[in-house]
């Protein structure tokens, strides 16, 4: 079973991942990434998709041309969880 982050762990999540902000109106984290072009954005999304399938944890996202908006939350836990922290760390790492 997956549990929501504690208040302290949630605070640490945002300290460790400064590109992410608290989503308005729900217990989630969000970021917007901009790439050079559509191919770069799509390649990034493909890498995240492989990771997501492997870890059975999928982001909510929206893509237009070179922009990718990502929201992380764990529906089973009712908010941010360790799964989201791991996904954010992976995304931060491959985004550079």
mmCIF file of N, CA and C in Angstrom:
data_model
loop_
_atom_site.group_PDB
_atom_site.id
_atom_site.type_symbol
_atom_site.label_atom_id
_atom_site.label_comp_id
_atom_site.label_asym_id
_atom_site.label_seq_id
_atom_site.Cartn_x
_atom_site.Cartn_y
_atom_site.Cartn_z
ATOM 1 N N UNK A 1 0.834 -1.184 0.000
ATOM 2 C CA UNK A 1 0.000 0.000 0.000
ATOM 3 C C UNK A 1 0.879 1.248 0.000
ATOM 4 N N UNK A 2 0.455 2.234 -0.732
ATOM 5 C CA UNK A 2 1.180 3.492 -0.851
ATOM 6 C C UNK A 2 0.497 4.528 0.035
ATOM 7 N N UNK A 3 1.323 5.304 0.756
ATOM 8 C CA UNK A 3 0.783 6.315 1.670
ATOM 9 C C UNK A 3 1.202 7.706 1.220
ATOM 10 N N UNK A 4 0.357 8.672 1.537
ATOM 11 C CA UNK A 4 0.685 10.069 1.256
ATOM 12 C C UNK A 4 1.934 10.469 2.021
ATOM 13 N N UNK A 5 2.649 11.438 1.461
ATOM 14 C CA UNK A 5 3.789 12.001 2.170
ATOM 15 C C UNK A 5 3.318 12.722 3.421
ATOM 16 N N UNK A 6 4.101 12.626 4.466
ATOM 17 C CA UNK A 6 3.818 13.406 5.673
ATOM 18 C C UNK A 6 4.042 14.882 5.350
ATOM 19 N N UNK A 7 3.600 15.743 6.220
ATOM 20 C CA UNK A 7 3.806 17.185 6.014
ATOM 21 C C UNK A 7 5.290 17.507 5.875
ATOM 22 N N UNK A 8 6.116 16.855 6.693
ATOM 23 C CA UNK A 8 7.560 17.096 6.632
ATOM 24 C C UNK A 8 8.152 16.564 5.319
ATOM 25 N N UNK A 9 7.728 15.381 4.910
ATOM 26 C CA UNK A 9 8.235 14.797 3.665
ATOM 27 C C UNK A 9 7.769 15.614 2.466
ATOM 28 N N UNK A 10 6.564 16.139 2.534
ATOM 29 C CA UNK A 10 6.042 16.980 1.454
ATOM 30 C C UNK A 10 6.877 18.256 1.337
ATOM 31 N N UNK A 11 7.182 18.865 2.471
ATOM 32 C CA UNK A 11 8.012 20.063 2.482
ATOM 33 C C UNK A 11 9.392 19.752 1.889
ATOM 34 N N UNK A 12 9.945 18.606 2.248
ATOM 35 C CA UNK A 12 11.247 18.200 1.721
ATOM 36 C C UNK A 12 11.178 17.940 0.224
ATOM 37 N N UNK A 13 10.068 17.365 -0.244
ATOM 38 C CA UNK A 13 9.878 17.127 -1.682
ATOM 39 C C UNK A 13 10.076 18.426 -2.457
ATOM 40 N N UNK A 14 9.379 19.483 -2.047
ATOM 41 C CA UNK A 14 9.463 20.752 -2.775
ATOM 42 C C UNK A 14 10.822 21.430 -2.589
ATOM 43 N N UNK A 15 11.482 21.199 -1.460
ATOM 44 C CA UNK A 15 12.842 21.725 -1.276
ATOM 45 C C UNK A 15 13.825 21.004 -2.198
ATOM 46 N N UNK A 16 13.649 19.693 -2.354
ATOM 47 C CA UNK A 16 14.545 18.890 -3.193
ATOM 48 C C UNK A 16 14.281 19.054 -4.682
ATOM 49 N N UNK A 17 13.087 19.517 -5.037
ATOM 50 C CA UNK A 17 12.683 19.627 -6.450
ATOM 51 C C UNK A 17 12.150 21.041 -6.717
ATOM 52 N N UNK A 18 13.047 22.019 -6.795
ATOM 53 C CA UNK A 18 12.612 23.413 -6.916
ATOM 54 C C UNK A 18 11.871 23.741 -8.213
ATOM 55 N N UNK A 19 11.985 22.908 -9.240
ATOM 56 C CA UNK A 19 11.257 23.159 -10.488
ATOM 57 C C UNK A 19 9.778 22.791 -10.372
ATOM 58 N N UNK A 20 9.418 22.125 -9.278
ATOM 59 C CA UNK A 20 8.038 21.678 -9.056
ATOM 60 C C UNK A 20 7.359 22.612 -8.069
ATOM 61 N N UNK A 21 6.060 22.837 -8.290
ATOM 62 C CA UNK A 21 5.289 23.663 -7.354
ATOM 63 C C UNK A 21 4.031 22.903 -6.958
ATOM 64 N N UNK A 22 3.425 23.348 -5.868
ATOM 65 C CA UNK A 22 2.189 22.728 -5.409
ATOM 66 C C UNK A 22 1.078 23.050 -6.402
ATOM 67 N N UNK A 23 0.335 22.039 -6.784
ATOM 68 C CA UNK A 23 -0.792 22.234 -7.689
ATOM 69 C C UNK A 23 -1.937 22.885 -6.923
ATOM 70 N N UNK A 24 -2.624 23.790 -7.569
ATOM 71 C CA UNK A 24 -3.742 24.478 -6.929
ATOM 72 C C UNK A 24 -4.963 23.560 -6.895
ATOM 73 N N UNK A 25 -5.543 23.420 -5.729
ATOM 74 C CA UNK A 25 -6.789 22.697 -5.598
ATOM 75 C C UNK A 25 -6.684 21.191 -5.452
ATOM 76 N N UNK A 26 -5.449 20.659 -5.417
ATOM 77 C CA UNK A 26 -5.308 19.223 -5.180
ATOM 78 C C UNK A 26 -3.936 18.923 -4.603
ATOM 79 N N UNK A 27 -3.809 17.769 -3.996
ATOM 80 C CA UNK A 27 -2.551 17.351 -3.377
ATOM 81 C C UNK A 27 -1.671 16.756 -4.469
ATOM 82 N N UNK A 28 -0.966 17.631 -5.171
ATOM 83 C CA UNK A 28 -0.161 17.224 -6.322
ATOM 84 C C UNK A 28 0.960 18.225 -6.531
ATOM 85 N N UNK A 29 1.930 17.818 -7.347
ATOM 86 C CA UNK A 29 3.038 18.687 -7.739
ATOM 87 C C UNK A 29 2.974 18.855 -9.251
ATOM 88 N N UNK A 30 3.361 20.033 -9.724
ATOM 89 C CA UNK A 30 3.320 20.271 -11.158
ATOM 90 C C UNK A 30 4.520 21.077 -11.617
ATOM 91 N N UNK A 31 4.841 20.893 -12.886
ATOM 92 C CA UNK A 31 5.918 21.647 -13.513
ATOM 93 C C UNK A 31 5.614 21.789 -14.991
ATOM 94 N N UNK A 32 6.216 22.776 -15.607
ATOM 95 C CA UNK A 32 6.126 22.954 -17.053
ATOM 96 C C UNK A 32 7.544 22.996 -17.599
ATOM 97 N N UNK A 33 7.802 22.155 -18.577
ATOM 98 C CA UNK A 33 9.121 22.073 -19.199
ATOM 99 C C UNK A 33 9.025 22.515 -20.649
ATOM 100 N N UNK A 34 10.046 23.237 -21.097
ATOM 101 C CA UNK A 34 10.102 23.696 -22.475
ATOM 102 C C UNK A 34 11.343 23.111 -23.134
ATOM 103 N N UNK A 35 11.148 22.592 -24.328
ATOM 104 C CA UNK A 35 12.218 21.944 -25.076
ATOM 105 C C UNK A 35 12.504 22.725 -26.360
ATOM 106 N N UNK A 36 13.537 22.339 -27.066
ATOM 107 C CA UNK A 36 13.928 23.037 -28.289
ATOM 108 C C UNK A 36 12.859 22.924 -29.370
ATOM 109 N N UNK A 37 12.226 21.764 -29.450
ATOM 110 C CA UNK A 37 11.228 21.535 -30.481
ATOM 111 C C UNK A 37 10.359 20.337 -30.103
ATOM 112 N N UNK A 38 9.436 19.978 -30.972
ATOM 113 C CA UNK A 38 8.519 18.877 -30.703
ATOM 114 C C UNK A 38 9.249 17.548 -30.557
ATOM 115 N N UNK A 39 10.239 17.292 -31.393
ATOM 116 C CA UNK A 39 10.975 16.025 -31.315
ATOM 117 C C UNK A 39 11.650 15.850 -29.961
ATOM 118 N N UNK A 40 12.239 16.902 -29.450
ATOM 119 C CA UNK A 40 12.897 16.812 -28.144
ATOM 120 C C UNK A 40 11.860 16.579 -27.040
ATOM 121 N N UNK A 41 10.735 17.268 -27.117
ATOM 122 C CA UNK A 41 9.676 17.078 -26.125
ATOM 123 C C UNK A 41 9.129 15.651 -26.190
ATOM 124 N N UNK A 42 8.900 15.154 -27.388
ATOM 125 C CA UNK A 42 8.363 13.801 -27.557
ATOM 126 C C UNK A 42 9.358 12.753 -27.075
ATOM 127 N N UNK A 43 10.632 12.957 -27.363
ATOM 128 C CA UNK A 43 11.659 12.029 -26.886
ATOM 129 C C UNK A 43 11.690 11.977 -25.366
ATOM 130 N N UNK A 44 11.594 13.140 -24.737
ATOM 131 C CA UNK A 44 11.536 13.208 -23.278
ATOM 132 C C UNK A 44 10.326 12.442 -22.757
ATOM 133 N N UNK A 45 9.171 12.678 -23.347
ATOM 134 C CA UNK A 45 7.950 12.006 -22.917
ATOM 135 C C UNK A 45 8.060 10.495 -23.095
ATOM 136 N N UNK A 46 8.719 10.071 -24.146
ATOM 137 C CA UNK A 46 8.909 8.632 -24.380
ATOM 138 C C UNK A 46 9.751 8.007 -23.276
ATOM 139 N N UNK A 47 10.800 8.703 -22.866
ATOM 140 C CA UNK A 47 11.652 8.183 -21.786
ATOM 141 C C UNK A 47 10.874 8.104 -20.471
ATOM 142 N N UNK A 48 10.064 9.115 -20.186
ATOM 143 C CA UNK A 48 9.247 9.098 -18.976
ATOM 144 C C UNK A 48 8.208 7.980 -19.063
ATOM 145 N N UNK A 49 7.641 7.767 -20.235
ATOM 146 C CA UNK A 49 6.632 6.716 -20.410
ATOM 147 C C UNK A 49 7.205 5.334 -20.116
ATOM 148 N N UNK A 50 8.429 5.074 -20.552
ATOM 149 C CA UNK A 50 9.066 3.782 -20.276
ATOM 150 C C UNK A 50 9.261 3.616 -18.772
ATOM 151 N N UNK A 51 9.766 4.651 -18.114
ATOM 152 C CA UNK A 51 9.950 4.615 -16.663
ATOM 153 C C UNK A 51 8.603 4.397 -15.965
ATOM 154 N N UNK A 52 7.584 5.131 -16.397
ATOM 155 C CA UNK A 52 6.263 5.048 -15.770
ATOM 156 C C UNK A 52 5.690 3.641 -15.876
ATOM 157 N N UNK A 53 5.791 3.043 -17.036
ATOM 158 C CA UNK A 53 5.272 1.681 -17.197
ATOM 159 C C UNK A 53 6.033 0.690 -16.327
ATOM 160 N N UNK A 54 7.344 0.851 -16.279
ATOM 161 C CA UNK A 54 8.174 -0.052 -15.479
ATOM 162 C C UNK A 54 7.821 0.033 -13.994
ATOM 163 N N UNK A 55 7.460 1.232 -13.529
ATOM 164 C CA UNK A 55 7.174 1.453 -12.113
ATOM 165 C C UNK A 55 5.675 1.530 -11.815
ATOM 166 N N UNK A 56 4.858 1.292 -12.826
ATOM 167 C CA UNK A 56 3.401 1.302 -12.683
ATOM 168 C C UNK A 56 2.914 2.569 -11.977
ATOM 169 N N UNK A 57 3.434 3.696 -12.428
ATOM 170 C CA UNK A 57 3.043 4.993 -11.873
ATOM 171 C C UNK A 57 3.125 6.013 -12.996
ATOM 172 N N UNK A 58 1.994 6.563 -13.394
ATOM 173 C CA UNK A 58 1.919 7.366 -14.609
ATOM 174 C C UNK A 58 1.562 8.817 -14.306
ATOM 175 N N UNK A 59 2.289 9.746 -14.924
ATOM 176 C CA UNK A 59 1.999 11.162 -14.699
ATOM 177 C C UNK A 59 0.763 11.594 -15.476
ATOM 178 N N UNK A 60 0.187 12.679 -15.032
ATOM 179 C CA UNK A 60 -0.809 13.384 -15.835
ATOM 180 C C UNK A 60 -0.005 14.423 -16.605
ATOM 181 N N UNK A 61 -0.199 14.495 -17.915
ATOM 182 C CA UNK A 61 0.566 15.488 -18.663
ATOM 183 C C UNK A 61 -0.175 15.998 -19.875
ATOM 184 N N UNK A 62 0.330 17.106 -20.374
ATOM 185 C CA UNK A 62 -0.254 17.792 -21.508
ATOM 186 C C UNK A 62 0.901 18.301 -22.346
ATOM 187 N N UNK A 63 0.819 18.099 -23.651
ATOM 188 C CA UNK A 63 1.909 18.501 -24.541
ATOM 189 C C UNK A 63 1.368 19.320 -25.701
ATOM 190 N N UNK A 64 1.993 20.467 -25.933
ATOM 191 C CA UNK A 64 1.776 21.243 -27.146
ATOM 192 C C UNK A 64 3.143 21.641 -27.656
ATOM 193 N N UNK A 65 3.453 21.190 -28.859
ATOM 194 C CA UNK A 65 4.709 21.443 -29.540
ATOM 195 C C UNK A 65 5.915 21.182 -28.629
ATOM 196 N N UNK A 66 6.551 22.223 -28.119
ATOM 197 C CA UNK A 66 7.782 22.022 -27.339
ATOM 198 C C UNK A 66 7.569 22.126 -25.830
ATOM 199 N N UNK A 67 6.320 22.215 -25.403
ATOM 200 C CA UNK A 67 6.008 22.399 -23.981
ATOM 201 C C UNK A 67 5.323 21.148 -23.427
ATOM 202 N N UNK A 68 5.781 20.711 -22.245
ATOM 203 C CA UNK A 68 5.172 19.570 -21.564
ATOM 204 C C UNK A 68 4.820 20.017 -20.146
ATOM 205 N N UNK A 69 3.535 19.942 -19.820
ATOM 206 C CA UNK A 69 3.054 20.248 -18.479
ATOM 207 C C UNK A 69 2.814 18.918 -17.774
ATOM 208 N N UNK A 70 3.368 18.764 -16.578
ATOM 209 C CA UNK A 70 3.288 17.488 -15.855
ATOM 210 C C UNK A 70 2.699 17.721 -14.471
ATOM 211 N N UNK A 71 1.784 16.853 -14.081
ATOM 212 C CA UNK A 71 1.236 16.837 -12.730
ATOM 213 C C UNK A 71 1.478 15.457 -12.150
ATOM 214 N N UNK A 72 2.015 15.430 -10.937
ATOM 215 C CA UNK A 72 2.260 14.173 -10.235
ATOM 216 C C UNK A 72 1.377 14.093 -8.999
ATOM 217 N N UNK A 73 0.717 12.977 -8.840
ATOM 218 C CA UNK A 73 -0.065 12.654 -7.655
ATOM 219 C C UNK A 73 -0.290 11.149 -7.669
ATOM 220 N N UNK A 74 -0.555 10.580 -6.526
ATOM 221 C CA UNK A 74 -0.829 9.144 -6.426
ATOM 222 C C UNK A 74 -2.285 8.987 -6.037
ATOM 223 N N UNK A 75 -3.098 8.606 -6.992
ATOM 224 C CA UNK A 75 -4.533 8.507 -6.755
ATOM 225 C C UNK A 75 -4.849 7.500 -5.648
ATOM 226 N N UNK A 76 -4.126 6.379 -5.620
ATOM 227 C CA UNK A 76 -4.362 5.359 -4.596
ATOM 228 C C UNK A 76 -4.100 5.883 -3.185
ATOM 229 N N UNK A 77 -3.190 6.846 -3.070
ATOM 230 C CA UNK A 77 -2.848 7.398 -1.758
ATOM 231 C C UNK A 77 -3.621 8.675 -1.454
ATOM 232 N N UNK A 78 -4.281 9.223 -2.460
ATOM 233 C CA UNK A 78 -5.025 10.454 -2.252
ATOM 234 C C UNK A 78 -4.161 11.692 -2.225
ATOM 235 N N UNK A 79 -2.985 11.624 -2.842
ATOM 236 C CA UNK A 79 -2.095 12.781 -2.895
ATOM 237 C C UNK A 79 -0.669 12.376 -3.191
ATOM 238 N N UNK A 80 0.244 13.277 -2.925
ATOM 239 C CA UNK A 80 1.658 13.014 -3.187
ATOM 240 C C UNK A 80 2.170 11.867 -2.335
ATOM 241 N N UNK A 81 2.962 10.998 -2.973
ATOM 242 C CA UNK A 81 3.542 9.859 -2.270
ATOM 243 C C UNK A 81 5.002 9.700 -2.671
ATOM 244 N N UNK A 82 5.644 8.688 -2.102
ATOM 245 C CA UNK A 82 7.025 8.377 -2.453
ATOM 246 C C UNK A 82 7.152 8.071 -3.950
ATOM 247 N N UNK A 83 6.122 7.515 -4.541
ATOM 248 C CA UNK A 83 6.148 7.246 -5.983
ATOM 249 C C UNK A 83 6.331 8.539 -6.777
ATOM 250 N N UNK A 84 5.674 9.595 -6.328
ATOM 251 C CA UNK A 84 5.796 10.881 -7.013
ATOM 252 C C UNK A 84 7.184 11.474 -6.825
ATOM 253 N N UNK A 85 7.733 11.293 -5.631
ATOM 254 C CA UNK A 85 9.094 11.782 -5.383
ATOM 255 C C UNK A 85 10.072 11.083 -6.307
ATOM 256 N N UNK A 86 9.943 9.784 -6.469
ATOM 257 C CA UNK A 86 10.839 9.036 -7.361
ATOM 258 C C UNK A 86 10.648 9.449 -8.811
ATOM 259 N N UNK A 87 9.394 9.676 -9.213
ATOM 260 C CA UNK A 87 9.124 10.111 -10.589
ATOM 261 C C UNK A 87 9.709 11.498 -10.829
ATOM 262 N N UNK A 88 9.520 12.416 -9.883
ATOM 263 C CA UNK A 88 10.073 13.766 -10.019
ATOM 264 C C UNK A 88 11.593 13.720 -10.109
ATOM 265 N N UNK A 89 12.221 12.882 -9.297
ATOM 266 C CA UNK A 89 13.680 12.757 -9.340
ATOM 267 C C UNK A 89 14.141 12.240 -10.707
ATOM 268 N N UNK A 90 13.436 11.264 -11.246
ATOM 269 C CA UNK A 90 13.775 10.743 -12.574
ATOM 270 C C UNK A 90 13.609 11.834 -13.626
ATOM 271 N N UNK A 91 12.487 12.542 -13.589
ATOM 272 C CA UNK A 91 12.239 13.598 -14.570
ATOM 273 C C UNK A 91 13.297 14.688 -14.462
ATOM 274 N N UNK A 92 13.628 15.109 -13.247
ATOM 275 C CA UNK A 92 14.663 16.129 -13.051
ATOM 276 C C UNK A 92 16.002 15.656 -13.598
ATOM 277 N N UNK A 93 16.318 14.387 -13.373
ATOM 278 C CA UNK A 93 17.598 13.831 -13.816
ATOM 279 C C UNK A 93 17.702 13.808 -15.352
ATOM 280 N N UNK A 94 16.660 13.343 -16.029
ATOM 281 C CA UNK A 94 16.777 13.234 -17.495
ATOM 282 C C UNK A 94 16.581 14.584 -18.183
ATOM 283 N N UNK A 95 15.920 15.497 -17.509
ATOM 284 C CA UNK A 95 15.732 16.830 -18.092
ATOM 285 C C UNK A 95 17.020 17.648 -17.998
ATOM 286 N N UNK A 96 17.775 17.377 -16.919
ATOM 287 C CA UNK A 96 19.063 18.049 -16.768
ATOM 288 C C UNK A 96 18.967 19.385 -16.271
#
